[in-house]
Structures are given as structure tokens and as C-alpha cells.
Amino acid sequence: MSPNLIVVPFLVAMVAVLLTGNPLIAYLRSKNKVQPISENAPEKHKRKHGTPTMGGLLILSGATIATLFSLLMERFQAVESGSGLMSGTQRDHILAALLVFLGGGVIGMLDDLGKARKKQNKAGLSERAKLGLQAAVAIGFALYLALSRHNSEILGIQLGLAYPVIAALMIIGFGNAVNFTDGLDGLASGTTLIVAMALGILAMTNGLGTEMTLLYGALAGACAGFLCFNAFPARIFMGDTGSLALGMGLTATAILAQQEILLFLVGAIYIVEIASMMIQRYVFKFRRIKHGLEYAQSHRVFKRAPLHHHFEELGWHEVQVVVRFWMMALLAALLSILFLGSVR
């Protein structure tokens, strides 16, 4: 498979985001679509109040334009040469993952609009409503897997009907994991740039799901372009519009590329981030029931969760946390490429 399959969508997505970034930032500022700062964030984050949110619209538009452009170019080449690089099923896979990506973006947009309208971080969708909408998108994707008879073998085990269920849970889980990772300037966009490129390279070299390399390139390129506006000090936040889209879209792409296990390995930062939230929440609840509220508040596992905020509370500068998390993501990606490229 040609390297152009990942390079072209990467470049198209990045350029599209760079060209539309400044106009969108100006528009969101004029409409006062700003990010309310979470009560759980460190005190120093209060200075970020007033930064526009819903920057995920840049990622959505850039990645979608790049994907559709690349598919049209592939189709045009097929007509010219008489034979295409992709089959109809492969194109369907790309479009199915793209729809999951866009579905996650719509859910996030609804949440961001509620927060921006009421100027409160908790004023968006309720947890139940957000989870329900994510489940609806995930179930739709699971049905696609079942109807398309996607290979359900993982680690030599045929999972059968359990496979679409596991896939749906992964869509929801990673959607929220990337959402939790999006707490510092450039953290989620930089990490996802690394993860998407690594998975794209692995898909291109191991011969499984190579068509999904196109979407990996588009996601990585959109993140690269967005990082120019989102790096510290951020001029715009991706919001749930971007984080849910990236988490759910990246997972759908990995599943269709038959990289379910690799996603957990390459995307280790996401796992650590959501695990820190779950540990903090449930240990706190347990200690509150067993020892009382005052004891639970003074004996938290982390100084603050997710984990990136814990390191901020230890005195690390935000840029230090982000760069070190990028380095860990890069290490996980390189080790996966080196030793585990063919794991399925």
C-alpha cells in the first residue's frame, strides 16, 4: 500500500485546519462561546477563563475534508487506471469509522453548547444523556460490524457475537478516556497525533486493515494543525466536540483495522488517565462510606485527578506535564511498532 495513503490525508487535514483556525477563533470569540473552567481544575487554570471552546469543529472539518478528498482521489485513480486500490467493503469501513467520528463530535458539540450558553462547566449534557448518546453511536457501529461480518478473532480466539459488544464498549470507553486526557493545553491533540500516526504506520506495514491508514492520516493531520492553536498558551480548546470525536473515531478506526489490542498499548496514556479518574472516584466513595467524608477528603489517592492534574499539584509546570506525557505516548508507540506490530 502506497505511503500516500497516510501522507496525503495528513497534509490535507493539517492545511484545512490551519486555514480555518483563525477565522473560527474570531467567530467563537464574537459569539462568546468560551470554556467554563472546571471546579476540579487547579487554581492556576482560572486564568484560562474566556478561551474559546468547540475548537473540535476544526478537527471535525479538517479530518472529514481530508478523508472525503482522499476517497475521491482514489476513486478517480481507479477510473483512470481501470482498477482501484480499495474494494467497496474497504471504502464502507472508512465511511463507517468516519460516521462514528462525526457522531462523537455531535455529542460533544451539544455538551459544549450547553456549557458555553450557561457559562458553567456542569451545564452541558447530563452524564446519563451523554452516555446514552455515546451508546447509541456505539450500538450502531456494533450492528455494522455484525452485518459486515467483520473478523471477530482476537489473540486466536473467535469471539463471535461477543465481539460487537466488546467493540461498542471500547468506543464508549476510549471516547471518555480521550475526553479525560483533554485537560491541559495540547495534551490530547499531541497525544492523539502520536497514537494515530503510530497505528497508521502499523496498519500500513502489517497488511491488516491497510485502508484505515487513510483515516489515521486524516485524524493525525487534523491534530497537527489544531496543535498550532492549542499548544500552550492555548488560543482555543477542542472541548468535548473534539475529544469525544477523536476518542470514538480513533477506536472505530482501530477496530476496523484489526488493531484492538494495539490500541490499548499505543494508547496507554488514555488508559492511565481514565484509570486515575476511576481510582480517585471509587476509592473516595469507599473511604467516605467506611471512614466518613472528612477522612475521605484528606486521604485521596491522587492530589487531583485525572493524573495530569496530580503532577501539576506536585509543582510541575503545565508544559512539563504535557511534554512528558507526549514522551510516554511516543515511547509506547515506538515499543509497539518495534515489538508488537503484528499483534491482533
PDB file of C-alpha atoms in Angstrom, residues 7-8 30 34 63 78 95 109 128 139 155 171-172 196 203 226 236-238 242 246 267 271 297 314 324 330-331 342:
ATOM      1  CA  VAL A   7       0.645  11.312   3.806  1.00  0.00           C
ATOM      2  CA  VAL A   8      -1.963  12.938   1.547  1.00  0.00           C
ATOM      3  CA  SER A  30     -17.609  37.130  18.871  1.00  0.00           C
ATOM      4  CA  VAL A  34     -15.912  30.306  25.799  1.00  0.00           C
ATOM      5  CA  ALA A  63     -10.374  15.264   9.054  1.00  0.00           C
ATOM      6  CA  ALA A  78      -9.414   3.756 -10.137  1.00  0.00           C
ATOM      7  CA  LEU A  95     -17.069   5.750   5.964  1.00  0.00           C
ATOM      8  CA  MET A 109     -20.951  19.812  20.450  1.00  0.00           C
ATOM      9  CA  ARG A 128     -26.662   9.868  31.669  1.00  0.00           C
ATOM     10  CA  ILE A 139     -24.511   0.219  19.097  1.00  0.00           C
ATOM     11  CA  LEU A 155      -5.469 -13.374  20.017  1.00  0.00           C
ATOM     12  CA  ILE A 171     -15.997   3.015  21.592  1.00  0.00           C
ATOM     13  CA  ILE A 172     -17.607   4.384  24.754  1.00  0.00           C
ATOM     14  CA  ALA A 196      -2.886   7.928  15.203  1.00  0.00           C
ATOM     15  CA  ALA A 203      -1.633  -0.729   9.692  1.00  0.00           C
ATOM     16  CA  PHE A 226      -5.030  22.078  15.692  1.00  0.00           C
ATOM     17  CA  ILE A 236      -8.721  27.662  21.619  1.00  0.00           C
ATOM     18  CA  PHE A 237      -9.799  24.428  23.333  1.00  0.00           C
ATOM     19  CA  MET A 238     -11.097  21.415  21.430  1.00  0.00           C
ATOM     20  CA  GLY A 242     -13.034  17.325  19.631  1.00  0.00           C
ATOM     21  CA  LEU A 246     -11.204  11.748  18.430  1.00  0.00           C
ATOM     22  CA  GLY A 267      -2.944   4.499  23.614  1.00  0.00           C
ATOM     23  CA  ILE A 271      -5.858   4.172  29.812  1.00  0.00           C
ATOM     24  CA  GLN A 297     -11.255  14.179  51.575  1.00  0.00           C
ATOM     25  CA  LEU A 314       3.255  18.399  42.677  1.00  0.00           C
ATOM     26  CA  ARG A 324       6.486  14.324  29.444  1.00  0.00           C
ATOM     27  CA  LEU A 330       5.850   8.243  21.932  1.00  0.00           C
ATOM     28  CA  LEU A 331       7.642   5.545  23.942  1.00  0.00           C
ATOM     29  CA  SER A 342       1.522  -7.942  14.237  1.00  0.00           C
TER      30      SER A 342
END
